Coordinates of C-alpha atoms in Angstrom, one line a residue:
M27 CA -40.0 -16.8 -75.4
K28 CA -40.8 -15.7 -72.2
K29 CA -43.0 -18.4 -70.0
I30 CA -45.0 -17.1 -67.2
F31 CA -45.3 -19.1 -64.1
S32 CA -48.4 -16.7 -62.3
T33 CA -50.9 -17.4 -60.0
Q34 CA -53.2 -15.0 -61.6
R35 CA -53.6 -17.3 -64.5
Y36 CA -54.5 -20.5 -62.9
L37 CA -56.2 -20.1 -59.3
T38 CA -58.8 -16.6 -58.1
R39 CA -58.1 -15.0 -55.0
V40 CA -60.6 -16.6 -53.4
A41 CA -59.2 -20.2 -53.8
M42 CA -55.6 -18.6 -52.3
L43 CA -57.6 -17.0 -49.4
A44 CA -59.7 -20.4 -48.4
M45 CA -56.2 -22.6 -49.2
L46 CA -54.3 -20.0 -46.9
C47 CA -57.0 -19.6 -44.1
G48 CA -57.9 -23.8 -44.1
Q49 CA -61.8 -22.4 -45.3
L50 CA -62.4 -19.4 -42.1
S51 CA -65.4 -20.4 -40.1
L52 CA -68.1 -18.4 -42.7
L53 CA -67.6 -21.1 -45.7
S54 CA -68.8 -23.7 -43.4
C55 CA -70.8 -23.0 -40.0
D56 CA -74.7 -24.2 -40.6
N57 CA -75.1 -24.7 -44.1
Q58 CA -75.2 -20.8 -44.3
L59 CA -73.6 -20.8 -47.8
E60 CA -76.3 -23.2 -50.2
E61 CA -74.4 -23.6 -52.8
E62 CA -71.4 -25.3 -54.3
L63 CA -68.8 -23.1 -54.4
H64 CA -66.8 -23.5 -57.6
G65 CA -62.8 -22.9 -57.3
V66 CA -62.3 -23.2 -53.7
Y67 CA -61.0 -26.1 -52.2
D68 CA -60.4 -27.0 -48.4
T69 CA -57.1 -27.6 -47.0
D70 CA -56.8 -31.5 -46.7
E71 CA -58.1 -31.3 -50.3
Y72 CA -55.6 -28.8 -52.0
F73 CA -52.3 -30.9 -51.6
S74 CA -53.8 -34.1 -52.3
S75 CA -52.2 -33.9 -56.2
V76 CA -49.6 -32.3 -57.9
S77 CA -51.4 -30.5 -59.7
L78 CA -53.0 -28.4 -56.8
T79 CA -49.6 -28.0 -55.3
E80 CA -48.3 -27.1 -58.3
M81 CA -51.1 -23.6 -57.8
A82 CA -50.4 -22.9 -54.7
V83 CA -46.4 -23.3 -55.4
R84 CA -47.7 -20.2 -57.9
G85 CA -48.8 -18.4 -55.2
V86 CA -45.7 -18.2 -53.1
Y87 CA -43.6 -16.7 -57.0
E88 CA -46.4 -14.4 -57.2
V89 CA -45.3 -11.6 -53.9
F90 CA -42.8 -11.6 -55.5
S91 CA -44.1 -9.9 -58.5
E92 CA -46.1 -7.5 -56.8
M93 CA -45.1 -3.5 -56.8
D94 CA -44.7 -3.7 -53.3
T95 CA -41.7 -6.2 -53.8
Y96 CA -39.5 -6.4 -57.3
G97 CA -42.3 -4.4 -59.3
Q98 CA -41.4 -1.2 -58.1
N99 CA -40.3 -0.9 -54.2
A100 CA -37.1 -2.6 -54.4
M101 CA -35.4 -0.7 -57.0
V102 CA -36.1 2.8 -54.4
Y103 CA -34.7 0.6 -52.0
D104 CA -31.9 -0.2 -53.8
T105 CA -31.3 4.3 -54.0
D106 CA -29.7 6.6 -53.5
T107 CA -26.0 5.3 -53.2
D108 CA -22.7 6.7 -55.5
I109 CA -24.4 5.3 -58.5
S110 CA -28.1 6.1 -58.7
Y111 CA -30.2 9.1 -56.8
V112 CA -33.9 9.3 -56.4
E113 CA -34.6 12.2 -59.2
G114 CA -35.7 15.6 -57.6
I115 CA -32.8 15.0 -55.4
T116 CA -33.3 17.9 -52.8
G117 CA -37.1 17.3 -52.4
I118 CA -39.0 15.4 -49.7
G119 CA -42.3 14.6 -49.3
H120 CA -42.4 12.2 -52.1
T121 CA -43.3 8.2 -51.8
A122 CA -40.1 7.5 -53.4
R123 CA -37.9 10.7 -52.6
D124 CA -38.1 10.3 -48.8
I125 CA -37.0 6.4 -48.7
G126 CA -34.4 7.3 -51.3
H127 CA -33.2 10.7 -49.4
Y128 CA -33.0 9.2 -46.1
N129 CA -36.4 10.9 -45.0
I130 CA -37.1 7.6 -43.5
Y131 CA -40.5 6.8 -40.9
A132 CA -41.9 4.1 -39.9
A133 CA -45.5 4.9 -41.2
H134 CA -44.2 5.0 -45.0
A135 CA -46.5 2.8 -46.4
W136 CA -44.6 1.2 -48.6
F137 CA -42.9 -0.9 -45.5
E138 CA -46.0 -1.8 -44.6
N139 CA -47.2 -2.8 -48.2
T140 CA -43.3 -4.9 -48.9
W141 CA -43.3 -6.4 -45.3
N142 CA -47.2 -8.0 -46.0
D143 CA -46.4 -9.0 -49.6
Y144 CA -43.1 -11.0 -47.6
Y145 CA -45.2 -12.3 -44.8
A146 CA -48.3 -13.2 -47.2
G147 CA -45.0 -15.3 -48.9
I148 CA -43.9 -17.2 -46.0
N149 CA -47.5 -18.1 -45.3
R150 CA -47.9 -19.4 -48.5
A151 CA -44.9 -21.3 -48.7
N152 CA -45.3 -22.8 -44.8
N153 CA -49.1 -24.0 -46.0
V154 CA -47.1 -26.0 -49.3
V155 CA -43.9 -27.3 -46.7
E156 CA -46.9 -28.7 -44.2
G157 CA -49.5 -29.2 -46.2
V158 CA -48.1 -31.9 -47.9
K159 CA -46.8 -33.6 -45.2
A160 CA -51.0 -34.9 -44.4
H161 CA -51.1 -37.0 -47.9
S162 CA -49.6 -39.8 -48.9
Y163 CA -48.6 -40.3 -52.8
E164 CA -47.7 -42.4 -55.9
R165 CA -43.9 -42.4 -56.5
S166 CA -43.6 -41.6 -59.7
D167 CA -45.9 -38.2 -57.7
S168 CA -43.2 -38.3 -54.5
F169 CA -40.8 -36.7 -56.7
K170 CA -42.8 -33.9 -58.4
I171 CA -44.0 -33.3 -54.6
A172 CA -40.2 -33.0 -53.5
T173 CA -39.4 -30.4 -56.0
L174 CA -42.3 -29.0 -55.5
V175 CA -41.3 -28.2 -51.8
G176 CA -38.1 -27.8 -53.0
E177 CA -39.4 -24.1 -54.9
A178 CA -41.4 -23.5 -51.7
K179 CA -38.4 -23.9 -49.3
F180 CA -36.5 -21.8 -51.7
L181 CA -38.9 -18.8 -52.0
R182 CA -39.0 -18.7 -48.6
A183 CA -35.6 -18.4 -47.5
L184 CA -35.6 -15.4 -50.3
C185 CA -38.1 -13.3 -48.3
Y186 CA -37.3 -14.1 -44.8
F187 CA -33.8 -13.2 -46.7
D188 CA -35.1 -9.8 -48.2
L189 CA -36.8 -9.1 -44.8
V190 CA -33.6 -9.1 -42.3
R191 CA -31.8 -7.3 -45.0
L192 CA -34.0 -4.7 -45.2
F193 CA -35.4 -5.0 -41.4
G194 CA -33.2 -6.7 -39.2
D195 CA -34.1 -9.1 -36.4
V196 CA -38.2 -9.6 -37.8
P197 CA -40.7 -12.1 -37.0
F198 CA -40.3 -15.5 -37.1
T199 CA -42.4 -18.9 -38.1
L200 CA -42.2 -21.9 -40.5
T201 CA -46.1 -23.2 -39.2
P202 CA -49.6 -21.6 -41.5
T203 CA -51.3 -19.4 -39.9
K204 CA -54.8 -20.5 -39.1
P205 CA -58.0 -19.3 -37.2
G206 CA -57.2 -18.9 -33.9
D207 CA -53.7 -18.8 -33.3
N208 CA -51.6 -15.6 -31.9
L209 CA -50.2 -13.6 -34.5
M210 CA -48.2 -11.3 -32.2
L211 CA -44.7 -13.5 -32.8
P212 CA -41.8 -11.4 -31.2
Q213 CA -38.4 -10.8 -33.1
T214 CA -36.0 -13.5 -34.0
D215 CA -32.7 -12.5 -33.8
R216 CA -31.0 -12.5 -37.6
D217 CA -28.2 -14.8 -37.1
S218 CA -31.5 -17.7 -36.3
I219 CA -33.2 -16.8 -39.1
Y220 CA -30.1 -17.5 -41.1
V221 CA -29.7 -20.2 -40.4
Q222 CA -33.1 -21.2 -41.6
I223 CA -32.5 -18.9 -44.6
I224 CA -29.5 -21.7 -45.0
K225 CA -31.1 -24.8 -44.1
D226 CA -34.4 -23.9 -46.6
L227 CA -31.3 -23.1 -49.6
E228 CA -29.7 -26.2 -49.1
A229 CA -32.9 -28.1 -49.1
A230 CA -33.3 -27.1 -52.0
Y231 CA -30.5 -28.0 -53.8
A232 CA -31.3 -31.0 -52.9
V233 CA -33.8 -31.6 -54.8
L234 CA -34.3 -28.9 -57.4
P235 CA -33.8 -29.6 -61.0
A236 CA -30.6 -28.4 -62.9
Q237 CA -33.1 -27.1 -65.5
Y238 CA -35.9 -27.2 -66.8
D239 CA -37.9 -28.8 -69.7
H240 CA -38.5 -25.5 -71.2
P241 CA -36.9 -21.8 -70.9
S242 CA -38.0 -21.0 -66.9
E243 CA -38.3 -18.1 -64.0
R244 CA -38.7 -21.2 -61.5
A245 CA -35.8 -22.1 -59.2
T246 CA -33.2 -24.3 -59.9
Q247 CA -30.6 -26.1 -58.2
G248 CA -28.1 -23.3 -59.2
A249 CA -30.5 -20.8 -58.4
A250 CA -30.6 -22.2 -54.6
A251 CA -26.7 -22.7 -54.8
G252 CA -25.6 -19.0 -56.3
M253 CA -27.8 -17.8 -53.5
L254 CA -26.4 -20.0 -51.1
A255 CA -23.4 -18.1 -51.9
R256 CA -25.1 -14.5 -51.4
V257 CA -26.9 -15.3 -47.7
Y258 CA -23.3 -16.8 -46.9
L259 CA -21.4 -13.4 -48.0
F260 CA -24.1 -11.3 -46.5
R261 CA -24.2 -13.3 -43.1
A262 CA -20.3 -12.5 -43.3
G263 CA -20.3 -8.6 -43.4
Y264 CA -22.1 -5.6 -41.4
S265 CA -25.3 -5.5 -40.8
L266 CA -27.2 -3.1 -37.4
N267 CA -28.5 -4.0 -34.4
R268 CA -31.6 -3.1 -33.0
S269 CA -29.3 -0.6 -30.2
G270 CA -28.2 2.0 -33.7
E271 CA -24.9 -0.4 -34.0
M272 CA -23.0 -2.0 -36.7
H273 CA -21.5 -5.4 -36.0
R274 CA -19.8 -8.0 -38.0
P275 CA -19.2 -11.8 -36.9
G276 CA -15.5 -12.3 -35.4
E277 CA -12.6 -13.0 -38.0
S278 CA -13.4 -17.2 -37.4
D279 CA -16.8 -17.3 -38.3
R280 CA -16.5 -14.7 -41.0
N281 CA -13.7 -16.9 -43.0
S282 CA -16.0 -19.8 -42.0
Y283 CA -18.8 -18.0 -44.4
Y284 CA -16.7 -17.3 -46.8
E285 CA -15.3 -21.0 -47.3
Q286 CA -18.8 -21.3 -47.9
V287 CA -19.2 -19.1 -50.1
R288 CA -16.5 -20.3 -52.0
F289 CA -17.7 -24.1 -51.7
W290 CA -21.0 -23.0 -53.2
T291 CA -19.6 -20.9 -56.4
E292 CA -17.4 -24.1 -56.9
K293 CA -20.8 -25.6 -57.7
V294 CA -22.3 -23.4 -59.2
I295 CA -19.4 -23.0 -61.7
N296 CA -19.0 -26.7 -62.0
M297 CA -22.1 -27.1 -63.2
G298 CA -20.9 -25.9 -66.5
M299 CA -24.3 -25.0 -68.2
Y300 CA -23.5 -21.4 -67.2
K301 CA -21.3 -18.8 -68.6
L302 CA -20.5 -15.0 -69.6
Y303 CA -23.3 -14.2 -72.2
D304 CA -21.0 -14.5 -75.7
T305 CA -23.5 -13.7 -78.3
Y306 CA -24.7 -10.8 -79.8
D307 CA -27.4 -9.6 -83.2
N308 CA -25.0 -7.0 -85.0
R309 CA -28.0 -5.5 -86.4
K310 CA -29.2 -4.1 -83.1
S311 CA -26.3 -4.8 -80.6
K312 CA -23.0 -3.5 -80.1
D313 CA -21.5 -6.4 -78.1
C314 CA -22.5 -9.2 -75.8
Y315 CA -22.9 -7.0 -72.8
E316 CA -25.8 -5.2 -74.4
Q317 CA -27.5 -7.6 -75.9
L318 CA -27.7 -9.5 -72.6
F319 CA -30.0 -6.9 -71.6
R320 CA -31.7 -6.7 -74.8
N321 CA -32.7 -9.8 -74.5
F322 CA -33.9 -9.3 -71.0
C323 CA -36.0 -6.1 -72.6
E324 CA -37.0 -8.6 -75.4
Y325 CA -38.8 -10.7 -72.7
L326 CA -36.4 -14.2 -73.7
I327 CA -35.6 -16.3 -71.3
D328 CA -32.3 -17.4 -71.6
H329 CA -30.2 -18.8 -68.9
T330 CA -26.6 -19.4 -70.6
E331 CA -26.0 -16.1 -68.0
T332 CA -29.1 -15.6 -66.3
I333 CA -29.5 -17.9 -63.2
F334 CA -33.0 -16.6 -61.4
E335 CA -35.0 -14.0 -62.5
V336 CA -38.9 -13.0 -60.9
A337 CA -41.1 -13.1 -63.8
F338 CA -43.5 -10.3 -64.3
Y339 CA -46.3 -10.7 -66.5
N340 CA -49.8 -8.7 -67.8
P341 CA -51.3 -9.4 -70.8
S342 CA -53.4 -5.9 -70.3
G343 CA -50.7 -3.8 -69.1
E344 CA -52.5 -3.4 -65.7
T345 CA -51.0 -3.0 -62.1
K346 CA -51.3 -6.6 -61.1
H347 CA -47.9 -8.7 -61.7
S348 CA -46.4 -5.8 -63.9
G349 CA -43.2 -3.9 -62.9
T350 CA -41.7 -0.4 -64.0
W351 CA -38.2 -1.6 -65.2
G352 CA -38.0 0.2 -68.1
T353 CA -40.4 2.9 -66.9
Y354 CA -39.2 4.0 -63.7
N355 CA -35.7 3.3 -64.1
G356 CA -35.1 3.9 -67.5
P357 CA -34.3 7.2 -69.5
S358 CA -37.0 9.4 -69.9
I359 CA -39.2 9.1 -72.7
D360 CA -42.0 11.3 -73.8
Q361 CA -46.1 9.7 -73.4
N362 CA -46.6 10.5 -77.3
S363 CA -43.5 7.7 -78.4
N364 CA -45.0 4.8 -79.9
F365 CA -42.7 3.5 -77.3
G366 CA -44.5 3.9 -74.4
R367 CA -44.3 6.8 -71.4
A368 CA -41.2 6.6 -69.0
N369 CA -41.2 9.0 -66.2
S370 CA -37.2 8.0 -65.5
F371 CA -37.5 8.5 -61.9
I372 CA -34.3 7.0 -60.8
K373 CA -31.1 8.4 -62.5
T374 CA -27.3 8.3 -62.0
Q375 CA -24.4 10.7 -62.5
L376 CA -20.9 11.6 -63.9
V377 CA -19.5 11.1 -61.0
F378 CA -20.4 6.6 -61.8
A379 CA -19.6 7.1 -65.6
N380 CA -16.4 8.4 -65.1
K381 CA -15.3 5.1 -63.3
F382 CA -15.5 2.9 -66.6
E383 CA -12.8 3.1 -68.1
P384 CA -11.7 3.5 -71.9
G385 CA -12.3 0.5 -73.5
D386 CA -15.1 -0.8 -71.2
V387 CA -17.9 -1.6 -73.5
R388 CA -20.6 -1.6 -70.6
K389 CA -20.7 1.5 -69.5
H390 CA -23.2 2.5 -73.2
T391 CA -25.7 -0.5 -72.2
A392 CA -25.6 0.5 -68.1
I393 CA -25.8 4.8 -68.6
A394 CA -28.6 5.4 -71.1
D395 CA -27.4 9.7 -71.2
Y396 CA -30.7 10.8 -73.5
Q397 CA -33.7 11.2 -73.0
I398 CA -36.5 10.8 -76.1
K399 CA -39.3 13.5 -77.4
V400 CA -41.5 13.3 -80.4
D401 CA -41.6 15.9 -83.1
T402 CA -44.0 17.9 -83.3
A403 CA -43.4 19.5 -86.6
A404 CA -45.8 19.1 -89.5
A405 CA -43.6 17.5 -92.0
T406 CA -42.2 15.1 -88.9
K407 CA -44.7 14.6 -86.5
G408 CA -45.0 12.1 -84.5
Q409 CA -41.3 11.1 -85.2
N410 CA -38.9 10.1 -81.6
I411 CA -36.0 12.2 -81.2
Y412 CA -32.9 11.4 -79.2
V413 CA -31.8 14.4 -77.2
Y414 CA -28.3 13.8 -75.5
Y415 CA -27.2 15.3 -72.5
N416 CA -23.3 16.8 -72.0
N417 CA -21.2 16.8 -68.6
A418 CA -23.2 20.2 -67.9
N419 CA -26.8 18.2 -67.6
Y420 CA -25.4 14.4 -67.9
Y421 CA -27.1 14.0 -64.1
N422 CA -30.0 13.2 -65.9
S423 CA -28.7 10.7 -67.2
A424 CA -30.6 7.6 -66.2
P425 CA -29.9 3.5 -65.8
G426 CA -30.0 1.9 -69.4
K427 CA -30.2 -1.3 -69.3
W428 CA -34.1 -1.9 -69.3
R429 CA -34.5 1.2 -71.0
R430 CA -38.2 1.4 -73.0
D431 CA -36.9 1.4 -76.0
W432 CA -35.4 -1.7 -76.5
H433 CA -39.0 -3.5 -74.7
A434 CA -40.5 -5.4 -77.4
G435 CA -44.2 -5.2 -79.4
L436 CA -45.8 -2.2 -78.4
P437 CA -46.8 -1.2 -75.4
N438 CA -49.9 -2.2 -72.7
D439 CA -49.8 0.4 -70.2
N440 CA -47.8 3.9 -70.2
N441 CA -46.4 3.0 -66.7
N442 CA -45.9 -0.7 -66.0
T443 CA -44.0 -3.4 -68.2
N444 CA -43.1 -7.4 -68.8
V445 CA -39.7 -7.3 -68.0
N446 CA -38.4 -9.6 -65.5
A447 CA -35.9 -8.6 -62.3
V448 CA -33.2 -10.3 -63.1
L449 CA -31.4 -11.5 -59.0
L450 CA -29.0 -13.8 -60.1
R451 CA -26.5 -13.7 -63.0
Y452 CA -23.3 -15.8 -63.4
A453 CA -21.1 -12.6 -63.2
D454 CA -22.0 -12.0 -60.1
I455 CA -21.2 -15.9 -59.3
L456 CA -17.6 -14.8 -60.3
L457 CA -17.3 -11.4 -58.4
M458 CA -18.6 -13.1 -55.0
R459 CA -16.0 -15.8 -55.9
A460 CA -13.2 -13.5 -56.1
E461 CA -14.1 -11.5 -53.1
V462 CA -13.6 -14.3 -50.9
E463 CA -10.9 -15.7 -52.3
N464 CA -8.9 -12.5 -51.7
E465 CA -10.2 -12.2 -48.2
L466 CA -9.2 -16.0 -47.3
M467 CA -6.0 -15.7 -49.7
G468 CA -5.5 -12.5 -51.2
P469 CA -5.1 -11.2 -54.5
D470 CA -3.5 -13.1 -56.5
A471 CA -6.4 -16.0 -56.0
A472 CA -8.8 -13.5 -56.9
I473 CA -7.6 -12.2 -59.7
P474 CA -8.3 -14.7 -61.9
Y475 CA -12.6 -14.5 -60.9
I476 CA -12.2 -10.5 -61.6
N477 CA -10.8 -10.9 -65.2
R478 CA -12.8 -13.2 -66.4
V479 CA -15.6 -10.9 -66.2
R480 CA -13.8 -8.2 -67.1
Y481 CA -12.6 -9.8 -70.2
R482 CA -16.2 -9.7 -71.5
A483 CA -16.1 -6.0 -70.5
F484 CA -13.2 -5.4 -73.1
N485 CA -14.8 -7.0 -75.6
F486 CA -13.2 -10.5 -74.9
T487 CA -9.9 -9.2 -74.7
N488 CA -7.1 -8.8 -71.9
A489 CA -6.9 -4.9 -72.3
G490 CA -8.9 -4.8 -68.8
D491 CA -6.8 -7.7 -66.9
Y492 CA -5.3 -7.1 -63.8
T493 CA -1.9 -8.1 -62.1
S494 CA -0.6 -8.5 -59.4
A495 CA 1.1 -5.4 -59.0
D496 CA -1.5 -3.9 -59.4
F497 CA -2.4 -4.6 -55.6
G498 CA 0.8 -5.7 -54.5
G499 CA -0.6 -8.1 -52.4
S500 CA -3.0 -6.1 -50.7
K501 CA -6.2 -7.0 -49.8
D502 CA -8.2 -3.7 -49.0
A503 CA -6.6 -2.6 -52.4
F504 CA -8.0 -5.2 -54.4
R505 CA -11.4 -5.1 -51.8
A506 CA -11.7 -1.4 -53.2
T507 CA -11.0 -2.3 -56.8
L508 CA -13.4 -5.2 -56.5
M509 CA -16.4 -2.7 -55.0
D510 CA -15.9 -0.5 -58.3
E511 CA -15.7 -3.8 -60.3
R512 CA -19.3 -4.8 -58.5
A513 CA -21.1 -1.5 -59.8
R514 CA -19.9 -1.1 -62.9
E515 CA -21.4 -4.9 -63.9
L516 CA -24.1 -5.1 -61.4
C517 CA -25.0 -1.7 -61.7
F518 CA -29.8 -1.4 -61.3
E519 CA -29.4 -4.8 -60.6
L520 CA -30.6 -6.6 -57.6
P521 CA -30.9 -6.8 -54.5
G522 CA -28.4 -3.7 -55.3
R523 CA -25.9 -1.2 -54.5
R524 CA -27.2 0.1 -51.8
A525 CA -27.2 -4.1 -50.4
D526 CA -24.0 -3.9 -51.0
L527 CA -22.5 -1.1 -49.5
I528 CA -24.4 -2.0 -46.5
R529 CA -22.4 -5.2 -45.6
W530 CA -19.2 -3.2 -46.1
N531 CA -20.4 -0.9 -44.3
V532 CA -19.2 1.8 -46.4
L533 CA -22.5 3.6 -47.1
G534 CA -22.3 7.0 -45.4
Q535 CA -19.0 7.1 -46.4
K536 CA -19.6 6.2 -50.2
L537 CA -22.4 8.8 -50.0
I538 CA -20.2 11.7 -49.2
A539 CA -17.3 11.2 -51.5
T540 CA -20.0 11.1 -54.0
R541 CA -21.2 14.6 -52.7
D542 CA -17.9 16.2 -52.8
A543 CA -16.7 14.7 -55.9
I544 CA -19.5 16.2 -57.7
G545 CA -19.2 19.7 -55.6
P546 CA -21.6 22.3 -54.4
P547 CA -24.7 22.8 -56.7
P548 CA -24.3 24.4 -59.7
N549 CA -27.6 26.3 -62.0
Y550 CA -28.4 23.3 -62.5
T551 CA -32.5 21.9 -62.5
G552 CA -33.7 18.8 -62.2
L553 CA -36.8 17.4 -64.0
M554 CA -38.9 18.2 -60.8
G555 CA -37.4 21.6 -60.5
N556 CA -34.7 20.7 -57.6
S557 CA -30.7 22.2 -57.7
F558 CA -28.6 19.0 -59.0
S559 CA -26.7 17.8 -55.5
Y560 CA -26.0 14.9 -53.4
A561 CA -25.7 17.0 -50.1
T562 CA -29.9 16.1 -49.0
P563 CA -28.8 12.1 -48.8
A564 CA -25.1 12.5 -47.4
G565 CA -26.3 15.1 -45.0
R566 CA -29.7 13.0 -43.9
F567 CA -27.8 9.8 -43.3
N568 CA -27.3 8.5 -40.3
P569 CA -25.7 5.1 -39.8
R570 CA -27.2 4.9 -36.5
I571 CA -30.2 4.6 -38.3
H572 CA -30.4 4.2 -41.9
N573 CA -29.1 0.7 -42.3
L574 CA -31.9 0.1 -41.4
Y575 CA -35.3 -0.2 -42.6
P576 CA -38.5 0.6 -40.0
I577 CA -40.2 -2.0 -38.8
P578 CA -43.7 -0.5 -39.6
A579 CA -45.5 1.4 -37.7
R580 CA -48.8 -0.7 -38.0
E581 CA -46.7 -3.4 -36.6
I582 CA -45.7 -1.7 -33.4
R583 CA -49.2 -0.5 -32.6
E584 CA -50.5 -3.9 -32.9
N585 CA -48.3 -5.9 -31.5
K586 CA -46.6 -4.9 -28.4
N587 CA -43.9 -7.7 -28.2
L588 CA -42.0 -6.3 -31.2
V589 CA -38.8 -3.8 -31.3
Q590 CA -38.7 -0.9 -33.3
N591 CA -35.3 -0.8 -34.6
F592 CA -32.7 2.6 -33.4
G593 CA -34.0 6.1 -34.5
Y594 CA -37.2 5.6 -35.7

């Protein structure tokens, strides 16, 4: 069952604030506060014990369970692409729709909130890493402290990795913030930040356990190795610089990074504890791929295939530390349904559905081609009615992996859920390996890895296997196939399709190709009354601007050392 590793249950906001700020003078000058404050700790005291240090590490994890990071914003940061779009396709003027449809501006509140949350996580991690240095521990505790510092470094790396992917060059520090510090830091080149990200992840790999005593959402050695592979893969790819030009490392550096992807994926593979999930309950599921995602929806922690996921839990259903997984990115469900409401704001379409070949079992899990209404007839009042879409209205279909009608138990809230966000699966390890083997050696070296993923996709048969004849030795042909395979296997997971398309430098091309495949807007109307078309995102997207998001306007206004990204 789901194990919750959340600061919310253990640490008050007052205690966290005091810990982060090193006991602001308000708490200490002239004995203004006569009564002892319980639950407030001095920084020097805070890291004197394993239990308090663990509480501080929980505070770093907490950042990833905010709506402004993986609870909701990250879903929208993954759209619009060739596989998903924000509903109301031709409209702008809505917080999520503006981002999805590339009506992007620096004053958008979501960017500021995401930026602030990640820097809060970095500062909390810095406090852990630096705070333990002032203390000596018993030998038995030293090992536990080292592990906790490893977790803090893993999470700090993840914060910086997300920041450079979203915003490019950003301010960088490894020092905890103290009263009186100069906070007006300039941007650091992302390549330098990547060096520290890798250093942190390697340090985490050296000390983190392969697994915990019970299934957990905490970082492990496998998570560190898998994230190292992902970081190197992105470092080898394209990114947008502040001059508005897409660039990537030279061939020699790229190949060096690909070798590192090979090295770290091999580490995960050789651990022997991960595999593609191969069990299902035939009372509920049609196949193992479906069962994998039903398990997420039922709050089951199973590290057979899952390597790292972000935990969400709020027993009262309130927004803090909840997500909108299954409501924001699932099929539309009437608010009177016993499943709870789903507004289904992120959609998919027929062009993506047609990428699945006959016999590929992943399609019916990836795409929910229905909505759920509630019967109002007197004799059957309250019963759920499943209304399926045909090709003419398939654009109303939604991501199906976290659909709310699969969730365990009764809903605590109409919008919020406790379903975890999946950040790394073993299938991704295999597809990363396939990608770099193709780049280094060619299709023949890559085929065994992509076929391992397709073996399950075709119900544990060889019906979907690729052979050398399918590619004729062409790296380009295999790369195009790999792009589609990542969409079929990893659709609607994070960091997501948009991140992949950017590192391949094909986001604009894919938007245009999808628009052209759909054709001119027919007489369709979306749920928001807008004609269904990819004309808006494909027409607005500018590759010199929109492959990065803007530095938040408030940061630019208050920190004169920052330079805004091109075009904003």
